[in-house]
């Protein structure tokens, strides 16, 4: 295990801090070397197993933990939950060479919001990190398809939602934050939060990532209108709260 203070307080303040973890030292070295080529990312800790990840997180809190799937599996995915307990703001990106639908679902239920194949082009890693840092789930297409197949038919549950809840869920599935949804629908952010809470409870979902996958599955199985990118009101437009 290694923790690093970076090149100074100023560098850490402006960079996205990362803990990287893999049980193959050579892969870990290559990952760190790649990330250090980009000044907006700072690797503050490295680990080869779950215990080392948790020690790193306690000594040097990170914005994102990039973790090999095998490490998460070795703890029955508890390490992801423990990371979120240490720092609720830490986001987890899973890297893997192979994953079954069950593994994907278990890691997402534990709190991971990103999935990327180790065979991906490095540019995809940067895209994933950018999305995850903004709090938006990022799951590579091949894994998304497996996850969708793993879900049961969710259409009946969708029909239990109110029209407003369906509208909010569509926007959650597009990666919008509560504030962005509030701007678009011209309602208060607190009202959006209440809608999301009710949606998760009604559908027996645990987090926004599961809600996103649920919405994608609904739209795949039904004749509902597909998701389309929303247009947010400009900042100069007055907001009318409902």
Short mmCIF file of C-alpha atoms in Angstrom, two decimals:
data_model
loop_
_atom_site.label_atom_id
_atom_site.label_comp_id
_atom_site.label_asym_id
_atom_site.label_seq_id
_atom_site.Cartn_x
_atom_site.Cartn_y
_atom_site.Cartn_z
CA UNK A 1 0.00 0.00 0.00
CA UNK A 2 1.19 3.51 -0.79
CA UNK A 3 -0.31 6.88 0.04
CA UNK A 4 1.00 10.09 -1.45
CA UNK A 5 0.61 13.72 -0.51
CA UNK A 6 0.93 14.91 -4.07
CA UNK A 7 3.11 17.82 -5.15
CA UNK A 8 1.59 20.24 -2.70
CA UNK A 9 -1.64 21.41 -1.17
CA UNK A 10 -2.50 23.54 -4.18
CA UNK A 11 -2.16 20.59 -6.56
CA UNK A 12 -4.47 18.41 -4.47
CA UNK A 13 -7.08 21.15 -4.23
CA UNK A 14 -7.34 21.51 -8.00
CA UNK A 15 -7.06 17.80 -8.87
CA UNK A 16 -9.50 14.93 -8.63
CA UNK A 17 -7.95 12.65 -6.02
CA UNK A 18 -7.83 8.94 -6.81
CA UNK A 19 -7.10 5.69 -5.02
CA UNK A 20 -6.27 2.90 -7.45
CA UNK A 21 -6.47 -0.77 -6.50
CA UNK A 22 -5.58 -3.96 -8.33
CA UNK A 23 -4.08 -7.28 -7.28
CA UNK A 24 -1.66 -7.19 -10.23
CA UNK A 25 1.23 -4.77 -9.47
CA UNK A 26 2.21 -4.41 -13.14
CA UNK A 27 -1.31 -3.32 -14.13
CA UNK A 28 -1.38 -0.93 -11.18
CA UNK A 29 1.89 0.64 -12.33
CA UNK A 30 0.56 1.12 -15.85
CA UNK A 31 -2.66 2.66 -14.56
CA UNK A 32 -0.81 5.11 -12.33
CA UNK A 33 1.58 6.05 -15.14
CA UNK A 34 -1.34 6.79 -17.46
CA UNK A 35 -3.25 8.84 -14.89
CA UNK A 36 -0.19 10.89 -13.95
CA UNK A 37 -0.02 12.12 -17.55
CA UNK A 38 -3.18 14.10 -16.84
CA UNK A 39 -2.69 16.93 -14.37
CA UNK A 40 -6.35 17.08 -13.35
CA UNK A 41 -5.98 13.70 -11.63
CA UNK A 42 -3.83 12.97 -8.60
CA UNK A 43 -3.22 9.40 -7.40
CA UNK A 44 -3.12 9.69 -3.61
CA UNK A 45 -3.09 5.99 -2.80
CA UNK A 46 -2.42 2.54 -4.25
CA UNK A 47 -3.61 -0.82 -2.94
CA UNK A 48 -3.40 -4.51 -3.77
CA UNK A 49 -6.27 -5.75 -1.59
CA UNK A 50 -9.39 -4.62 0.25
CA UNK A 51 -7.69 -3.94 3.60
CA UNK A 52 -5.16 -1.67 1.93
CA UNK A 53 -7.93 0.20 0.11
CA UNK A 54 -9.69 0.96 3.38
CA UNK A 55 -6.46 2.09 5.07
CA UNK A 56 -5.71 4.36 2.13
CA UNK A 57 -9.21 5.84 2.29
CA UNK A 58 -8.85 6.54 6.01
CA UNK A 59 -5.42 8.16 5.63
CA UNK A 60 -6.10 10.12 2.44
CA UNK A 61 -9.77 10.53 1.45
CA UNK A 62 -10.24 10.33 -2.30
CA UNK A 63 -12.85 11.61 -4.72
CA UNK A 64 -12.84 8.36 -6.70
CA UNK A 65 -11.62 4.82 -6.02
CA UNK A 66 -10.75 2.77 -9.11
CA UNK A 67 -11.01 -0.85 -8.04
CA UNK A 68 -10.52 -4.21 -9.72
CA UNK A 69 -13.64 -6.38 -9.58
CA UNK A 70 -11.77 -9.33 -8.06
CA UNK A 71 -10.93 -7.25 -4.97
CA UNK A 72 -14.57 -6.28 -4.51
CA UNK A 73 -15.67 -9.90 -4.96
CA UNK A 74 -13.14 -11.11 -2.38
CA UNK A 75 -15.13 -9.25 0.31
CA UNK A 76 -18.57 -10.06 -1.12
CA UNK A 77 -18.61 -6.41 -2.24
CA UNK A 78 -18.53 -5.18 1.38
CA UNK A 79 -15.42 -3.09 0.68
CA UNK A 80 -17.53 -0.81 -1.54
CA UNK A 81 -20.02 -0.22 1.28
CA UNK A 82 -17.20 0.34 3.75
CA UNK A 83 -15.63 2.95 1.49
CA UNK A 84 -18.94 4.77 1.35
CA UNK A 85 -19.12 4.64 5.15
CA UNK A 86 -15.65 6.16 5.51
CA UNK A 87 -16.49 8.93 3.05
CA UNK A 88 -20.02 9.11 1.58
CA UNK A 89 -18.72 11.41 -1.16
CA UNK A 90 -16.26 8.83 -2.50
CA UNK A 91 -17.35 7.33 -5.80
CA UNK A 92 -16.32 3.84 -6.95
CA UNK A 93 -15.37 2.82 -10.49
CA UNK A 94 -14.98 -0.90 -11.13
CA UNK A 95 -12.43 -2.17 -13.66
CA UNK A 96 -12.72 -5.76 -14.81
CA UNK A 97 -11.81 -8.19 -17.54
CA UNK A 98 -14.91 -10.33 -17.03
CA UNK A 99 -18.16 -10.01 -15.13
CA UNK A 100 -21.42 -11.93 -14.90
CA UNK A 101 -24.72 -10.05 -14.61
CA UNK A 102 -24.91 -11.11 -10.95
CA UNK A 103 -21.51 -9.57 -10.22
CA UNK A 104 -22.54 -6.35 -11.90
CA UNK A 105 -25.79 -6.11 -9.98
CA UNK A 106 -24.09 -6.89 -6.65
CA UNK A 107 -21.44 -4.22 -7.08
CA UNK A 108 -24.00 -1.59 -8.08
CA UNK A 109 -26.21 -2.49 -5.13
CA UNK A 110 -23.14 -2.04 -2.94
CA UNK A 111 -22.66 1.50 -4.26
CA UNK A 112 -20.40 1.43 -7.33
CA UNK A 113 -21.50 3.89 -10.02
CA UNK A 114 -19.06 3.02 -12.79
CA UNK A 115 -18.07 -0.07 -14.75
CA UNK A 116 -15.30 -0.29 -17.33
CA UNK A 117 -13.55 -3.15 -19.11
CA UNK A 118 -9.79 -3.43 -18.73
CA UNK A 119 -9.66 -3.96 -22.48
CA UNK A 120 -11.11 -0.49 -23.15
CA UNK A 121 -9.28 2.31 -24.88
CA UNK A 122 -7.66 4.56 -22.24
CA UNK A 123 -9.73 7.49 -23.49
CA UNK A 124 -12.84 5.73 -22.16
CA UNK A 125 -11.33 5.73 -18.68
CA UNK A 126 -11.05 9.51 -18.82
CA UNK A 127 -14.66 9.80 -19.98
CA UNK A 128 -15.78 7.50 -17.18
CA UNK A 129 -13.87 9.49 -14.55
CA UNK A 130 -15.30 12.76 -15.82
CA UNK A 131 -18.86 11.43 -15.64
CA UNK A 132 -18.40 9.81 -12.23
CA UNK A 133 -16.86 12.93 -10.74
CA UNK A 134 -20.08 14.73 -11.69
CA UNK A 135 -22.05 12.06 -9.87
CA UNK A 136 -23.40 10.50 -13.06
CA UNK A 137 -23.29 6.70 -13.51
CA UNK A 138 -20.97 5.50 -16.27
CA UNK A 139 -21.38 1.89 -17.36
CA UNK A 140 -19.77 0.58 -20.52
CA UNK A 141 -22.27 -0.56 -23.15
CA UNK A 142 -21.40 -4.27 -23.02
CA UNK A 143 -21.99 -4.29 -19.27
CA UNK A 144 -25.20 -2.29 -19.59
CA UNK A 145 -26.64 -4.95 -21.88
CA UNK A 146 -25.83 -7.68 -19.36
CA UNK A 147 -27.35 -5.67 -16.53
CA UNK A 148 -30.53 -5.06 -18.48
CA UNK A 149 -30.82 -8.78 -19.18
CA UNK A 150 -30.42 -9.51 -15.47
CA UNK A 151 -33.40 -7.38 -14.50
CA UNK A 152 -36.89 -8.81 -14.41
CA UNK A 153 -39.73 -7.20 -16.36
CA UNK A 154 -40.17 -3.83 -14.61
CA UNK A 155 -43.05 -2.42 -16.67
CA UNK A 156 -45.80 -3.14 -14.05
CA UNK A 157 -43.81 -1.22 -11.42
CA UNK A 158 -43.38 1.69 -13.81
CA UNK A 159 -47.15 1.97 -14.15
CA UNK A 160 -47.47 2.34 -10.38
CA UNK A 161 -45.56 5.61 -10.56
CA UNK A 162 -47.40 8.89 -10.94
CA UNK A 163 -46.88 10.82 -14.21
CA UNK A 164 -44.60 13.26 -12.38
CA UNK A 165 -42.57 10.42 -10.86
CA UNK A 166 -42.19 8.83 -14.30
CA UNK A 167 -41.00 12.18 -15.63
CA UNK A 168 -38.46 12.56 -12.83
CA UNK A 169 -37.21 8.99 -13.31
CA UNK A 170 -36.66 9.59 -17.02
CA UNK A 171 -34.48 12.59 -16.16
CA UNK A 172 -32.59 10.70 -13.45
CA UNK A 173 -31.85 8.05 -16.09
CA UNK A 174 -30.29 10.73 -18.27
CA UNK A 175 -27.82 11.59 -15.52
CA UNK A 176 -29.36 14.88 -14.40
CA UNK A 177 -28.83 16.03 -10.83
CA UNK A 178 -31.70 17.06 -8.57
CA UNK A 179 -30.89 20.73 -9.19
CA UNK A 180 -30.91 20.22 -12.97
CA UNK A 181 -34.21 18.36 -12.81
CA UNK A 182 -35.65 21.13 -10.66
CA UNK A 183 -34.62 23.74 -13.22
CA UNK A 184 -36.08 21.75 -16.09
CA UNK A 185 -39.41 21.01 -14.39
CA UNK A 186 -39.50 24.37 -12.56
CA UNK A 187 -39.99 22.79 -9.16
CA UNK A 188 -37.94 23.00 -5.99
CA UNK A 189 -34.85 20.75 -5.59
CA UNK A 190 -36.35 19.48 -2.34
CA UNK A 191 -39.45 18.39 -4.23
CA UNK A 192 -37.28 16.48 -6.70
CA UNK A 193 -35.53 14.75 -3.81
CA UNK A 194 -38.90 13.71 -2.39
CA UNK A 195 -39.96 12.32 -5.78
CA UNK A 196 -36.72 10.33 -6.08
CA UNK A 197 -37.13 8.93 -2.56
CA UNK A 198 -40.67 7.76 -3.36
CA UNK A 199 -39.56 6.27 -6.69
CA UNK A 200 -36.81 4.22 -5.03
CA UNK A 201 -39.20 3.04 -2.33
CA UNK A 202 -42.00 2.08 -4.74
CA UNK A 203 -39.67 0.18 -7.05
CA UNK A 204 -37.54 -1.35 -4.28
CA UNK A 205 -34.38 0.22 -5.68
CA UNK A 206 -31.39 1.28 -3.62
CA UNK A 207 -29.80 4.17 -5.51
CA UNK A 208 -29.85 6.35 -8.61
CA UNK A 209 -27.69 3.92 -10.56
CA UNK A 210 -30.26 1.16 -10.13
CA UNK A 211 -32.99 3.66 -11.02
CA UNK A 212 -31.16 4.50 -14.25
CA UNK A 213 -30.86 0.85 -15.25
CA UNK A 214 -34.50 0.27 -14.32
CA UNK A 215 -35.67 3.11 -16.57
CA UNK A 216 -33.55 1.86 -19.47
CA UNK A 217 -35.03 -1.61 -19.07
CA UNK A 218 -38.59 -0.25 -19.00
CA UNK A 219 -38.06 1.69 -22.21
CA UNK A 220 -36.52 -1.37 -23.86
CA UNK A 221 -39.48 -3.63 -23.02
CA UNK A 222 -42.37 -1.24 -23.61
CA UNK A 223 -43.70 1.11 -26.22
CA UNK A 224 -42.95 4.14 -24.07
CA UNK A 225 -41.29 7.12 -25.69
CA UNK A 226 -37.48 6.67 -25.69
CA UNK A 227 -35.27 8.96 -23.65
CA UNK A 228 -34.22 12.14 -25.41
CA UNK A 229 -31.70 14.72 -24.17
CA UNK A 230 -33.53 17.51 -22.30
CA UNK A 231 -33.00 21.22 -22.86
CA UNK A 232 -32.43 23.07 -19.62
CA UNK A 233 -33.76 26.62 -19.24
CA UNK A 234 -31.09 29.30 -19.43
CA UNK A 235 -29.96 30.91 -16.21
CA UNK A 236 -31.63 34.19 -17.24
CA UNK A 237 -35.10 32.60 -17.44
CA UNK A 238 -37.16 33.09 -14.25
CA UNK A 239 -38.00 29.91 -12.38
CA UNK A 240 -41.59 29.22 -11.39
CA UNK A 241 -41.69 26.87 -8.44
CA UNK A 242 -44.54 24.36 -8.12
#
